[in-house]
Every structure is written in structure tokens, then in C-alpha cells.
Tab-separated table of C-alpha atoms in Angstrom:
chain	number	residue	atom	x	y	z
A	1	UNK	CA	0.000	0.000	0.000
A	2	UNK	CA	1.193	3.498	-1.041
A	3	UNK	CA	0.684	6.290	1.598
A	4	UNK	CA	1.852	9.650	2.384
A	5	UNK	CA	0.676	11.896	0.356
A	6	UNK	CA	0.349	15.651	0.208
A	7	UNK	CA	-2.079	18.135	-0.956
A	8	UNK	CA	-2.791	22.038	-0.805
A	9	UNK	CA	-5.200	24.618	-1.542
A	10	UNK	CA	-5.265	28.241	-2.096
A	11	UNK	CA	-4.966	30.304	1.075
A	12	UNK	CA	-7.011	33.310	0.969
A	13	UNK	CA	-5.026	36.704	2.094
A	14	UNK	CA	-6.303	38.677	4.599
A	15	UNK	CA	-4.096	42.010	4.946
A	16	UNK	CA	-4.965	44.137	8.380
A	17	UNK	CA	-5.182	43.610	11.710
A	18	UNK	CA	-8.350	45.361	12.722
A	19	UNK	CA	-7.071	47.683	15.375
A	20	UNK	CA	-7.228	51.561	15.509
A	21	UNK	CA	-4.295	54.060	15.937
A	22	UNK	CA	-3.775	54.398	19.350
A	23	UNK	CA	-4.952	58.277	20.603
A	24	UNK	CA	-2.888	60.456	23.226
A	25	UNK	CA	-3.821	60.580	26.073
A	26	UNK	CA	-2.689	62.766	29.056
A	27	UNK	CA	-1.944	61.579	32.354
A	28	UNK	CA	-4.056	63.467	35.124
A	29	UNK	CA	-2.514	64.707	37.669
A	30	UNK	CA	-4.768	64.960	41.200
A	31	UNK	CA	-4.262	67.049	44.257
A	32	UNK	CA	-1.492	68.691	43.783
A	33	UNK	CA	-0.214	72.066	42.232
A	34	UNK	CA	2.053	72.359	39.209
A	35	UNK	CA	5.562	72.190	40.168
A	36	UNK	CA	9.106	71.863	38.581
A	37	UNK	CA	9.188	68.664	37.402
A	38	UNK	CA	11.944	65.648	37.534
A	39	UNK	CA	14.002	65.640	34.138
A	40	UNK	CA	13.506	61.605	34.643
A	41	UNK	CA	10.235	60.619	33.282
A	42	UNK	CA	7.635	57.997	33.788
A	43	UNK	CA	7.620	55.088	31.711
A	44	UNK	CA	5.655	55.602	28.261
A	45	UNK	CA	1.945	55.068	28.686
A	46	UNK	CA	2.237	55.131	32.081
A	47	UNK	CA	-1.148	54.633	34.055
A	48	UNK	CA	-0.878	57.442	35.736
A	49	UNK	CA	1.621	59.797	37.166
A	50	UNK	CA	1.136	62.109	39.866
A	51	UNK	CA	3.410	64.498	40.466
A	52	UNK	CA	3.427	65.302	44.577
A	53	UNK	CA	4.798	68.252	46.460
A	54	UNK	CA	4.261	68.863	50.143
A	55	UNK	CA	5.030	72.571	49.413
A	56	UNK	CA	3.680	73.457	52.766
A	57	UNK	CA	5.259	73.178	56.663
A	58	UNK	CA	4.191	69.919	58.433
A	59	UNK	CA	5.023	70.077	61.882
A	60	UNK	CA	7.764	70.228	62.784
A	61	UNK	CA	9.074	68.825	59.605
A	62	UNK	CA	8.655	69.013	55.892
A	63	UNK	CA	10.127	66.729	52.918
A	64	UNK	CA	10.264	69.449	50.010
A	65	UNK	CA	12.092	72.899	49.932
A	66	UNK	CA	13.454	72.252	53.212
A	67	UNK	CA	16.461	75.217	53.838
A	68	UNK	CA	17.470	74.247	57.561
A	69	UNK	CA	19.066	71.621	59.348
A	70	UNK	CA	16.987	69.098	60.786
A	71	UNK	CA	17.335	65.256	61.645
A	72	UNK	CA	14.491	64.398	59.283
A	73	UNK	CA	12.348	65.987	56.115
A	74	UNK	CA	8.782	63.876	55.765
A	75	UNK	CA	5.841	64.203	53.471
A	76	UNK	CA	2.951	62.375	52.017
A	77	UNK	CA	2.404	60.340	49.245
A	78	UNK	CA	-1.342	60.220	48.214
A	79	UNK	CA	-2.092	57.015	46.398
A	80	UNK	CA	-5.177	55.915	44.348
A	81	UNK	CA	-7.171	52.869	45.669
A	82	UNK	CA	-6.624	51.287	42.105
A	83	UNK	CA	-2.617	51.315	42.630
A	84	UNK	CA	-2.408	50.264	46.162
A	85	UNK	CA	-0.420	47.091	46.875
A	86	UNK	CA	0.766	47.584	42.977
A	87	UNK	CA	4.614	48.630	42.499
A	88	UNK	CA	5.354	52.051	42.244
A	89	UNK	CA	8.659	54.188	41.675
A	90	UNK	CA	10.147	57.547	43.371
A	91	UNK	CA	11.756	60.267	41.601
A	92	UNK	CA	13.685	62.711	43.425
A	93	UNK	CA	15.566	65.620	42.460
A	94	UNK	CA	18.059	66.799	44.340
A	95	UNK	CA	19.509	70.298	44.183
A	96	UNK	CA	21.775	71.082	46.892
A	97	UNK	CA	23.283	68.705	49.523
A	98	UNK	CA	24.866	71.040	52.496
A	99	UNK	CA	28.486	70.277	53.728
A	100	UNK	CA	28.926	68.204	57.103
A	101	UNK	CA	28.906	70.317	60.415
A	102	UNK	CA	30.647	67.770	62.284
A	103	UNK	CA	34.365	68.122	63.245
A	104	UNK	CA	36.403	65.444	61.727
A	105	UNK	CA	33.898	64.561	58.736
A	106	UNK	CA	35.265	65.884	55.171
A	107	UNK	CA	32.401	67.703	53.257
A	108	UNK	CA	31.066	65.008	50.722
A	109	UNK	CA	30.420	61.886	52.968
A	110	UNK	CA	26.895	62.222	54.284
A	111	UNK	CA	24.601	59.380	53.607
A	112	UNK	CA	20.971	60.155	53.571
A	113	UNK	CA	18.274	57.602	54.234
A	114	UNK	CA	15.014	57.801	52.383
A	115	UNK	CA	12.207	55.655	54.327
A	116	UNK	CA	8.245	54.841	53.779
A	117	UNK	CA	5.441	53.744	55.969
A	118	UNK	CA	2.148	52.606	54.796
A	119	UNK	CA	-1.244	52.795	56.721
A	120	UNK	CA	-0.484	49.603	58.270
A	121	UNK	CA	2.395	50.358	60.554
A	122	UNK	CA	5.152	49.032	58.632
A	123	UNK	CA	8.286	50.842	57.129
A	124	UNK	CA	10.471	50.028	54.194
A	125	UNK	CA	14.108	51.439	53.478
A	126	UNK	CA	14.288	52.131	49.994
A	127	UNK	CA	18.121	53.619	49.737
A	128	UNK	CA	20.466	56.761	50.220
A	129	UNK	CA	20.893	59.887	49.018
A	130	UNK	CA	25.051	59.691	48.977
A	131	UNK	CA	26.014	63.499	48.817
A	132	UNK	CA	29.039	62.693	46.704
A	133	UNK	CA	26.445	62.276	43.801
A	134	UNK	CA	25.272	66.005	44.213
A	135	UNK	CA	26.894	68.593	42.400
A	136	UNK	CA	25.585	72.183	41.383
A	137	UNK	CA	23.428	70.483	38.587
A	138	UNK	CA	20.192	68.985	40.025
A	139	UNK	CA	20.445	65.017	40.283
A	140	UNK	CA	16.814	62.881	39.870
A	141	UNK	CA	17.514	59.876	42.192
A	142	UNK	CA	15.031	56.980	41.067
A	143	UNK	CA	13.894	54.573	44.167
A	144	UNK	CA	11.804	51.599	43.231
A	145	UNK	CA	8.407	50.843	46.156
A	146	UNK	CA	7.976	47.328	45.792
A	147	UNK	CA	4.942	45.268	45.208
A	148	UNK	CA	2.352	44.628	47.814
A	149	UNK	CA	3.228	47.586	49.981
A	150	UNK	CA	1.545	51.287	49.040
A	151	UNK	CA	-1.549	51.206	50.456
A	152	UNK	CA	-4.784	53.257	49.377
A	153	UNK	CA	-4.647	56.848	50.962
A	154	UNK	CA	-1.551	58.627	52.830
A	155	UNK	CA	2.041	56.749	52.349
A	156	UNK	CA	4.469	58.830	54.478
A	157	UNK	CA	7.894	59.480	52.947
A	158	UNK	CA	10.886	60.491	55.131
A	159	UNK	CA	14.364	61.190	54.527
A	160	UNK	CA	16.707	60.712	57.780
A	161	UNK	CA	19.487	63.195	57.932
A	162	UNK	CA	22.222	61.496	60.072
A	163	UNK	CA	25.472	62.964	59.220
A	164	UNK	CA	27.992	60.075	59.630
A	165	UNK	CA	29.381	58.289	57.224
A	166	UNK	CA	27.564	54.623	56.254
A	167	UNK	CA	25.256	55.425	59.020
A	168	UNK	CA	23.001	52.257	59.802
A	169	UNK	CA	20.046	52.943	58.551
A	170	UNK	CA	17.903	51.700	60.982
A	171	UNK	CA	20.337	53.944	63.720
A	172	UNK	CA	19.430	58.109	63.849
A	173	UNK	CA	22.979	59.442	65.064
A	174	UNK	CA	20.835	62.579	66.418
A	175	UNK	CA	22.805	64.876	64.812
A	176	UNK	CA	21.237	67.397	61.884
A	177	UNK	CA	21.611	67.807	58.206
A	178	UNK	CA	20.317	69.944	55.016
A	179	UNK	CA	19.593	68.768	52.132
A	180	UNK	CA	17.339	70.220	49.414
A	181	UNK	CA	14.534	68.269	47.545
A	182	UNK	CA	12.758	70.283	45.047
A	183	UNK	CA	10.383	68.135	43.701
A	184	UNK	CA	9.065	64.583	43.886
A	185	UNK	CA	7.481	62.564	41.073
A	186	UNK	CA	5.976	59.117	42.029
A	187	UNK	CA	5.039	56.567	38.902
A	188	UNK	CA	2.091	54.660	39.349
A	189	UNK	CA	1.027	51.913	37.148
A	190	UNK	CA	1.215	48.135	35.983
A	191	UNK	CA	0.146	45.941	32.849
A	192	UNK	CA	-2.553	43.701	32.423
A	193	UNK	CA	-0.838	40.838	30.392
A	194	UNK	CA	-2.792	38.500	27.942
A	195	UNK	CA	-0.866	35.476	26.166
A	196	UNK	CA	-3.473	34.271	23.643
A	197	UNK	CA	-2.005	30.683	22.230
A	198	UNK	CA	-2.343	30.446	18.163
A	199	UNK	CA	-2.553	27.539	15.619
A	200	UNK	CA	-2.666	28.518	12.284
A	201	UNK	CA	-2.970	27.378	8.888
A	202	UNK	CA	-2.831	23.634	7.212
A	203	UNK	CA	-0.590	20.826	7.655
A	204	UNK	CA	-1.000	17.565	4.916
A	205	UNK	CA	1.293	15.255	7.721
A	206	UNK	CA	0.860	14.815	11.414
A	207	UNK	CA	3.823	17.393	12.486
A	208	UNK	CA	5.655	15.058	14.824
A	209	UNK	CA	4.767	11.775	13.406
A	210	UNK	CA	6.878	12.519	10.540
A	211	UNK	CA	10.133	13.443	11.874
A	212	UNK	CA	10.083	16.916	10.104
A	213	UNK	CA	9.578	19.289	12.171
A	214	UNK	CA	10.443	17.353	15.807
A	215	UNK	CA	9.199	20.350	17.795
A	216	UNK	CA	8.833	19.515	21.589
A	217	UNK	CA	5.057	19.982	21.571
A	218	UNK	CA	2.179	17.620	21.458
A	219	UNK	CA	1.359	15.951	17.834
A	220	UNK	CA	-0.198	18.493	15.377
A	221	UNK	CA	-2.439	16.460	13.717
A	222	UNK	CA	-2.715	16.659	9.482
A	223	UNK	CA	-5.348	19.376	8.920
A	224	UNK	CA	-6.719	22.911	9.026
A	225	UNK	CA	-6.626	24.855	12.198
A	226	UNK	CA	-7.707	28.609	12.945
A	227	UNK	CA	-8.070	30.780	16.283
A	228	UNK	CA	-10.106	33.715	16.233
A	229	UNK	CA	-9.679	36.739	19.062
A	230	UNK	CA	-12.568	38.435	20.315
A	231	UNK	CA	-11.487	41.242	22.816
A	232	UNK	CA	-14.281	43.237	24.191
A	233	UNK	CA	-13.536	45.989	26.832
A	234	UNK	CA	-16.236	45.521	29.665
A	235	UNK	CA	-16.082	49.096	31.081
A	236	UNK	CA	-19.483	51.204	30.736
A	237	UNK	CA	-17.783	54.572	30.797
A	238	UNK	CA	-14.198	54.738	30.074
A	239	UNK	CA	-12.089	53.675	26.870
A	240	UNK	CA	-8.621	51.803	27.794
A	241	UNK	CA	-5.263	53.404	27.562
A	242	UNK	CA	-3.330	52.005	24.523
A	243	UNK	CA	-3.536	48.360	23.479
A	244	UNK	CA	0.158	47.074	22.707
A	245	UNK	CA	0.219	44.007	20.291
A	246	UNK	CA	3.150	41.432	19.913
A	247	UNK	CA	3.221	38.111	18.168
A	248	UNK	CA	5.573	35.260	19.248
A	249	UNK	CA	6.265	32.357	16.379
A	250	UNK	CA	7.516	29.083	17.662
A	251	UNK	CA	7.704	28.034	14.665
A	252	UNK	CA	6.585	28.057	10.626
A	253	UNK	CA	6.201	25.109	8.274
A	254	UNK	CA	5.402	25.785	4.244
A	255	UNK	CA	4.162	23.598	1.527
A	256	UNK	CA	3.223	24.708	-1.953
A	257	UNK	CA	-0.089	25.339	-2.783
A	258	UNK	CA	-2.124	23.984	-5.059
A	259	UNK	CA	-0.085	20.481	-5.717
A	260	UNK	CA	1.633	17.587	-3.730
A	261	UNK	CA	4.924	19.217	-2.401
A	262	UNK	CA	7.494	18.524	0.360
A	263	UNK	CA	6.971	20.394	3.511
A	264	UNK	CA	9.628	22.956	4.575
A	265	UNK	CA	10.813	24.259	8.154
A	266	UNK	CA	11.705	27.823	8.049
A	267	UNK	CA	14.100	28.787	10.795
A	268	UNK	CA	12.048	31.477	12.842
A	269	UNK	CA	11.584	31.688	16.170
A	270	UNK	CA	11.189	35.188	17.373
A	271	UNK	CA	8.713	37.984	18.341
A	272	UNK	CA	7.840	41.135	17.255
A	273	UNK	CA	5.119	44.616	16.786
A	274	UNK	CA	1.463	43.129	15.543
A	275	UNK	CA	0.153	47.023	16.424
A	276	UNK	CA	-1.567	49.036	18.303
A	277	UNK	CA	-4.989	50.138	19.431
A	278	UNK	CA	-7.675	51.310	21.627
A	279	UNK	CA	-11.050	50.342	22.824
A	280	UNK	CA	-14.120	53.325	23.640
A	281	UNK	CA	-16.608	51.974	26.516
A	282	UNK	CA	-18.149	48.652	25.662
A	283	UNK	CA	-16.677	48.032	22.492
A	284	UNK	CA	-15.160	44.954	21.206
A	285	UNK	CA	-12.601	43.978	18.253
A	286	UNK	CA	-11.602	40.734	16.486
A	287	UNK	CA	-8.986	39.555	14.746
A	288	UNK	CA	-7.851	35.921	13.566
A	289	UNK	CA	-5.630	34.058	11.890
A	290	UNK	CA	-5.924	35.810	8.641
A	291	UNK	CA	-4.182	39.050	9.219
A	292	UNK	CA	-1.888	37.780	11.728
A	293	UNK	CA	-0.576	34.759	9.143
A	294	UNK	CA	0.106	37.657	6.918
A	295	UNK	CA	2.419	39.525	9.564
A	296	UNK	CA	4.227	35.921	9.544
A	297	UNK	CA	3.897	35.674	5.785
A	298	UNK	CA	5.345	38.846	5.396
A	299	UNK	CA	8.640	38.486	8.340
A	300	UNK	CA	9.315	34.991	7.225
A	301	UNK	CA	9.533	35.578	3.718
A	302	UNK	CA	7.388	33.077	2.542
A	303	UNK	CA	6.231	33.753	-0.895
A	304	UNK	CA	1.958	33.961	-1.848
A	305	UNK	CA	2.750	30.341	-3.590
A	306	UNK	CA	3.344	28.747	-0.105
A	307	UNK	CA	0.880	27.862	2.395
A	308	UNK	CA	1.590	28.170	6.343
A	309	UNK	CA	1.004	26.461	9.300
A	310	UNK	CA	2.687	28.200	12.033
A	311	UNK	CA	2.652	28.058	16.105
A	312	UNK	CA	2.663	30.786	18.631
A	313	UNK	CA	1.303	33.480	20.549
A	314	UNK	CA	-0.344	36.611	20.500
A	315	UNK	CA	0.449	39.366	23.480
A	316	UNK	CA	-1.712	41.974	24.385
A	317	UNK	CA	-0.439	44.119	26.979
A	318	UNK	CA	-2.886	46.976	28.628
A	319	UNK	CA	-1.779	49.409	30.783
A	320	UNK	CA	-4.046	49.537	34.386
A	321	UNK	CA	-6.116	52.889	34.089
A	322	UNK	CA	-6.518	55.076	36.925
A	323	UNK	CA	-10.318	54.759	37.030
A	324	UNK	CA	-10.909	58.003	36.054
A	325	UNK	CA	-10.051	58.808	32.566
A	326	UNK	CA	-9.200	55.269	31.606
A	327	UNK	CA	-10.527	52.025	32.535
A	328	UNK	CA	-8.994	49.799	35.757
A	329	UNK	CA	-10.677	46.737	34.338
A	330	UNK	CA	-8.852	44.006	32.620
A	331	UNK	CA	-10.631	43.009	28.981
A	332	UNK	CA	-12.708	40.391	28.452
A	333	UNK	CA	-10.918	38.239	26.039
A	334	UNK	CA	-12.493	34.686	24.273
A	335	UNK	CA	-9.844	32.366	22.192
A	336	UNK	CA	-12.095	30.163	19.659
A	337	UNK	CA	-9.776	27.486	18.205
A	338	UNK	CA	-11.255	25.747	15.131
A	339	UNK	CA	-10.178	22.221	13.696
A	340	UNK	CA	-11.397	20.678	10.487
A	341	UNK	CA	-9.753	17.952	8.739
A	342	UNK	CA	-10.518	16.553	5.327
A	343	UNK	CA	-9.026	12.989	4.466
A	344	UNK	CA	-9.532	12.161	0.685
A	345	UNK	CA	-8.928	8.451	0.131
A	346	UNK	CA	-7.721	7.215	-3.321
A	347	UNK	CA	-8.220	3.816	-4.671
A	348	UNK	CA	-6.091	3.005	-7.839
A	349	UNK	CA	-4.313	0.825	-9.753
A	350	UNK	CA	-0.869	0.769	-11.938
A	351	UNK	CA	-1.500	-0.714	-15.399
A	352	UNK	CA	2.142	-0.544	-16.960
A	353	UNK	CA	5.392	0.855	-15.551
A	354	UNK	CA	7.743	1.262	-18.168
A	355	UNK	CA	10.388	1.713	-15.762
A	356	UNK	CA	10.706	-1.552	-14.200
A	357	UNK	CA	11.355	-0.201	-10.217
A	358	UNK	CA	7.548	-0.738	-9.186
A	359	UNK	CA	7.437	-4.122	-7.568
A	360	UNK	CA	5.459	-6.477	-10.276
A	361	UNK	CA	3.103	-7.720	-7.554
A	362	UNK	CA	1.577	-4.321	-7.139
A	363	UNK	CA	1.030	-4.009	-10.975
A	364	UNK	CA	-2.976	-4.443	-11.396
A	365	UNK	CA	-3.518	-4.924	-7.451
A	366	UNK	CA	-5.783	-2.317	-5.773
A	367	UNK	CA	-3.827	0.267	-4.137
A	368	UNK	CA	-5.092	2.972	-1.631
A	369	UNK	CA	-3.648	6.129	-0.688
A	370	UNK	CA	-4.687	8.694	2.018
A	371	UNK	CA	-4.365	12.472	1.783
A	372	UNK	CA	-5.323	15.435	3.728
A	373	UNK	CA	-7.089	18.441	1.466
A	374	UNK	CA	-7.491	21.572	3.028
A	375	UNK	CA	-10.968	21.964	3.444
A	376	UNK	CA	-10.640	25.768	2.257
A	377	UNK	CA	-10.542	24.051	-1.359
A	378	UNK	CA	-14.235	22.432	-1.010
A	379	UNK	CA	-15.780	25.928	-0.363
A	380	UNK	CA	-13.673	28.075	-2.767
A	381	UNK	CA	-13.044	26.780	-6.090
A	382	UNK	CA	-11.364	29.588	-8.570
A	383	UNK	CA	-10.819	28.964	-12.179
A	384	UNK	CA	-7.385	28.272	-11.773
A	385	UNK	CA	-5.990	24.809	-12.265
A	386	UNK	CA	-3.920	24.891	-9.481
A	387	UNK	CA	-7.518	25.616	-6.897
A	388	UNK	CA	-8.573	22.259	-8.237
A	389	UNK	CA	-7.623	18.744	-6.988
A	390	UNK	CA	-4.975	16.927	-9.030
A	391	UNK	CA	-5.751	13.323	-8.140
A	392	UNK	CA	-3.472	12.215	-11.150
A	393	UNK	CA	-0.499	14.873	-9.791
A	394	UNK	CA	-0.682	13.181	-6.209
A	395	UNK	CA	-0.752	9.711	-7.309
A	396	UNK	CA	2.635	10.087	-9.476
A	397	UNK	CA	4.587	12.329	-6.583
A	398	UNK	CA	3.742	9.627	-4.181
A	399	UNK	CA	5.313	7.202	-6.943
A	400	UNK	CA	8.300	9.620	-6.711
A	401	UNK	CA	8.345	9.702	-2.989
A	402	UNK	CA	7.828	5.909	-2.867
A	403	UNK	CA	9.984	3.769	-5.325
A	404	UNK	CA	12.549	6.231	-5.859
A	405	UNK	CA	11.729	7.318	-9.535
A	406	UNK	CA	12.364	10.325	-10.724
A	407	UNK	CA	8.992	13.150	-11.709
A	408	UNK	CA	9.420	12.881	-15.488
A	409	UNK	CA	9.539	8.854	-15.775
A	410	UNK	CA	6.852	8.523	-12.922
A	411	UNK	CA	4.754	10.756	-15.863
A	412	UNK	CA	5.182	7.363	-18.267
A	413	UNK	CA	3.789	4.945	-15.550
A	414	UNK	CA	-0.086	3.994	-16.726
A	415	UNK	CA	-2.448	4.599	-13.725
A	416	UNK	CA	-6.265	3.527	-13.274
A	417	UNK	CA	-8.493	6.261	-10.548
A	418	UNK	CA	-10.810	3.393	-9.220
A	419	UNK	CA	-12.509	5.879	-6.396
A	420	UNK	CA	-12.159	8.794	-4.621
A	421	UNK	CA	-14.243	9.219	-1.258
A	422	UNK	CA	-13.659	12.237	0.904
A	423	UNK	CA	-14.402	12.116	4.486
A	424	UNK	CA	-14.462	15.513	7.153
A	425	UNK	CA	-13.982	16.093	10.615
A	426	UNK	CA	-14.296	19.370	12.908
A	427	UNK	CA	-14.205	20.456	16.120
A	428	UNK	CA	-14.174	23.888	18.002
A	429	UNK	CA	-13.142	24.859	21.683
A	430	UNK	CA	-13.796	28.392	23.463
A	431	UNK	CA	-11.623	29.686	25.825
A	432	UNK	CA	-11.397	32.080	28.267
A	433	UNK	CA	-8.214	34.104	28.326
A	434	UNK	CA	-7.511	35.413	31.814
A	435	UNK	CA	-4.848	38.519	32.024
A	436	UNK	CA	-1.827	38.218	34.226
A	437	UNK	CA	-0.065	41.626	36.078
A	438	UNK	CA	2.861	43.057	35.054
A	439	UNK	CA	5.176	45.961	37.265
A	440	UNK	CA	5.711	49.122	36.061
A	441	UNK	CA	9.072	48.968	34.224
A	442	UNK	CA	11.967	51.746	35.311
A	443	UNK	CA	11.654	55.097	34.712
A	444	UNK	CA	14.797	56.136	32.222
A	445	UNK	CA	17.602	56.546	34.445
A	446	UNK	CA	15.997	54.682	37.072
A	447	UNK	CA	18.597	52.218	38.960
């Protein structure tokens, strides 16, 4: 019995992903009055950023604009019930950093502490202000709050002004400094993260079984497969901040189309920019394998005559809205993966080979062969010769593939079609695609 062979059908070309240019939008900033800001900035599409100045006296100390000695500057950070418990990063600048006025300590060796509690009673160090980094030109220090500890409300921020060198931290030497903070910038914010998994495209062999590709992932079956995205964002009043798009490939796999071919690995295994977008109040989008197999079509450099299968993943990340001019809620996200398979079983017979490499007792006996059709091919038939199916054309390449005769005398053997039944198979699975979180990243300079 002869078996193994391949067939293809057109692929029909899709060419955009549906998603809209991404508007600006402008972070608000609450409570506070403008103010000389950090030269540091947030991260890009940033949540939100508020930038906080205590520009007033807090008995008996104050963090900002502080011109006296003192063993301690505090202030307040006001943070958003959506960002609590979320990570968070501190901006400082620095202008002036006073020389030492104790006797034996040189005039660029005070360490400065910078603390901050939470409404729960507990305190964090998050590093030093090291005077020997302060020169006349204002310095922004970056300081990274971690996860899990801003809570909703008043954070308090102090910087401890112990004039020894390496102080302990947790130690107040009692003795005062000066040091001048002009202005403090906090970053609030964090991703929502979706990894959507993606089959795409049509395979005549099962993937695995074959040998070619041996990727490390469960058998993909011969066949057509197709995921469609619907993203929907739930919120009833506010649009999201911009959508960022990325497609992994683990890998692509190419036959011809249109005729029995060899299938072909190309070498790609990367990610890379599937676009950008945003969604108004209650408004969903779509997209599918048809515009994103083009993106692969197009980085992979596989030509219009090849058809793909390819496996991977699309990201979405979405910035966490402050609630107020952009949503806090994650999408809604639904995965459908579609499977159809289409097995066309051939019954023939060789009459004559001329060549003498068949083996005789197969000449006249009832031979069956078993190949997998794209089912796009039942639905779409163009005039083209190549759209149709070339039972004759499969029979002799799997004489090729077979006995080991070459294409132009496997044209002389005499062949007999007895039948050809075709059989189908589908299935379809929903999922649900829940988001995971993702920190802010640090702000440019940050450390």
C-alpha cells in the first residue's frame, strides 16, 4: 500500500489587523499644584503619574524645599485605591546637599536615608541619598516601592538626615543635616498581560509523526486549524489606555499550494510589533488568523505560492487605568480554536510501468492512498488549475516519494483512478483568556 501523500489549496489573504491608531492621552494629575518637574520621566503610557509636592510646613518637619538643618524631612504620598499594593517608583531631584557640620567629617560623605510607611504600621528602606552624587546640577535619584506595599490613601515618605558616614540605617545618630529636595514625582502603574495561544494554517502530515519538524510539543495532527480573538472591553464609561500588540512564532512550516509538495521548516523563532490600538466603553474587536498569518507571511519571507502552518502566541499588553479617565478593568478576552480535517482516500491501480522499479506484484492490485485536502478548497473553487484537486499529480509524486523514480519517468507509468471518497472532521473549543499583572518597568535613568 502506497501512503503519504500531500495536498494544498489556495490560502485566501487577509491584509490588516483590525485595530485603531492608538490616541494620546494625558496623564491626570490629582491634588497637587504644578511644580518643577523631575528631568527623569515615567515610563511611556504610564497609568498614571502624579506628580506630589508637600510645598507646605508639616510640623515640625517638611520633605520638600526644606532650607534648615533638621534630623528628618517627611511628606505624604497620596495614592489611588486602584494602585495600592501595585509597584510604584520615586523620583527625586536633588539640588543642593549642604556640607557636614561635624568636626572630623570631610564635606562630601553624608549618607541620607530615604524611608516609607504605609497605613499599616510598617516601614520600608528604599536607599540613600550619597552626597558625593550632588553637584551644582540637580540630580533625579530613582527609588523603586515594591509590590504589595503602598496602600490606598496617605504613604508617608521620610528622609533621615544622620550625618555620619555609612550610618546604619535603621540607627538616627541625632545629629542634623540639610539637604534640598525640590520636587518629587511618584510613577504609578502596571500591565494587564494576555498570552493568547495560536494555531494557524494547514498541515498535509501529522507534524511530529513525521520526523520533520520534531518540535517539543504535542502531535499536530494533518489538517486545518484557525483561532479567532474576540477582545471586548467591559467598562461602561471609560475607553482603555493604549492596546500594545506582539506576536511570538515558535515556529513556521510551508508547503506549496495547489499540488503535492514537500513540507519545509523555516528557521524562525522570534517575536515582534502586531500594532496598536484602543477600545471606547463597551466596544469589542476581532482579529484571527488571517491578518496575523500575513504579519508571519510577510517576516518569514514566505512567498503567496506557499501555504503556512505556524505556532505561537499573540500578546496583548494593557496598561491599568486610573479609574478616572481610563478604565482599571482588565478586557474580556475569548480564544475560539477551530479544527477541520478533510481525508480524501484514493483507490487506484498501476497498469504498466515502463520503468521496471515498481514491484510487479503491485502491478494491477488495488492500491489505496490517504491524503489530507485543506478543506478551504471544497468551499472556494477559482478557475485556476492549481484551486482544483490533481488526483493524477498526487498519485505520481507519491510514486516519486515511494519507489525512488524520478517526476518525469513517474509521468510514463499507466495509472487507473478506481474511487475517490472524501471524508471531514471538525471540532471547536472556546476559551477564556484570563490577564496576568505586570510591574511598572523603570523610569529612564531609574537604577
Amino acid at each position: 500500500m502506497a501512503a503519504g501523500g500531500l495536498l494544498a489549496s489556495a490560502l485566501l489573504l487577509l491584509t490588516v489587523l483590525p485595530y485603531t491608531t492608538a490616541a494620546t492621552t494625558q496623564p491626570q494629575a490629582l491634588f497637587f499644584r504644578p511644580m518643577d518637574l523631575p528631568t527623569t520621566t515615567c515610563p511611556d503610557n504610564t497609568a498614571q503619574q502624579f506628580d506630589q509636592d508637600v510645598d507646605y510646613d508639616v510640623s515640625p518637619n517638611r520633605l520638600l524645599d526644606r532650607t534648615t538643618a533638621a534630623s528628618s524631612y517627611s511628606g505624604t504620598l497620596m495614592v489611588p485605591p486602584v494602585f495600592a499594593g501595585r509597584q510604584a517608583w520615586l523620583i527625586l531631584r536633588i539640588t543642593d546637599v549642604n556640607p557636614d557640620t561635624i568636626s572630623g567629617q570631610g564635606a562630601s560623605d553624608e549618607l541620607h536615608e530615604v524611608f516609607l510607611s504605609n497605613a499599616n504600621g510598617e516601614t520600608i528602606f528604599l536607599g540613600e541619598i550619597d552626597e558625593t552624587d550632588i553637584t551644582t546640577t540637580p540630580v533625579d535619584l530613582v527609588f523603586q516601592i515594591p509590590q504589595d506595599f503602598l496602600t490606598a490613601g496617605d504613604n508617608i515618605i521620610e528622609v533621615q538626615l544622620d550625618e555620619v558616614l555609612n550610618q546604619d540605617p535603621n540607627v538616627s545618630d541625632g545629629n542634623n543635616g540639610d539637604i534640598t529636595i525640590d520636587s518629587m514625582r511618584v510613577c504609578y502603574g502596571g500591565y494587564y498581560v494576555y498570552n493568547i495561544p495560536l494555531v494557524c494554517g494547514f498541515t498535509p502530515v501529522d507534524l511530529n509523526a513525521t520526523g520533520a519538524p520534531t518540535y517539543r510539543t504535542p502531535a499536530i495532527k494533518k489538517g486545518d486549524y484557525a483561532t479567532n480573538i474576540l477582545i471586548r472591553n467591559p467598562d461602561r464609561s471609560l475607553p482603555t489606555m493604549t492596546l500594545d500588540y506582539s506576536l511570538y512564532v515558535e515556529f513556521v512550516t510551508s508547503i506549496p499550494i495547489g499540488f503535492a509538495g514537500s513540507i519545509n521548516n523555516i528557521d524562525f523563532n522570534d517575536t515582534f510589533g502586531a500594532g496598536v490600538g484602543t477600545l471606547d466603553p463597551l466596544t469589542s474587536n476581532y482579529t484571527s488568523c488571517d491578518s496575523l498569518s500575513e504579519l508571519v507571511r510577510r517576516r518569514t519571507g514566505a512567498t503567496t505560492n506557499e501555504q503556512l502552518l505556524w505556532k505561537g502566541t499573540l500578546i496583548i499588553t494593557q496598561p491599568i487605568g486610573n479609574g478616572t479617565t481610563q478604565t482599571k478593568l482588565p478586557l474580556d478576552i475569548q480564544a475560539v480554536y477551530s479544527y477541520e480535517l478533510t481525508v480524501n482516500k484514493i483507490r487506484y491501480q498501476i497498469l504498466r510501468d515502463p520503468t521496471g522499479k515498481i514491484p510487479r506484484h503491485l502491478i494491477g492490485t488495488d492500491l489505496e492512498m490517504v491524503v489530507a485536502i485543506s478543506p478551504f478548497n471544497q468551499t472556494r473553487q477559482g478557475p485556476g488549475a492549481f484551486e482544483n484537486l490533481q488526483i493524477m499529480r498526487m498519485i505520481r509524486n507519491e510514486l516519486v516519494s515511494g519507489f525512488g523514480i524520478s517526476p518525469a519517468v513517474a509521468e510514463r507509468v499507466v495509472l487507473r483512478v478506481i474511487e475517490a471518497s472524501l471524508g471531514t472532521g471538525a471540532s471547536q473549543t472556546i476559551n477564556h483568556i484570563e490577564p496576568t499583572e505586570a510591574p511598572l518597568e523603570s523610569p529612564i535613568g531609574g537604577f
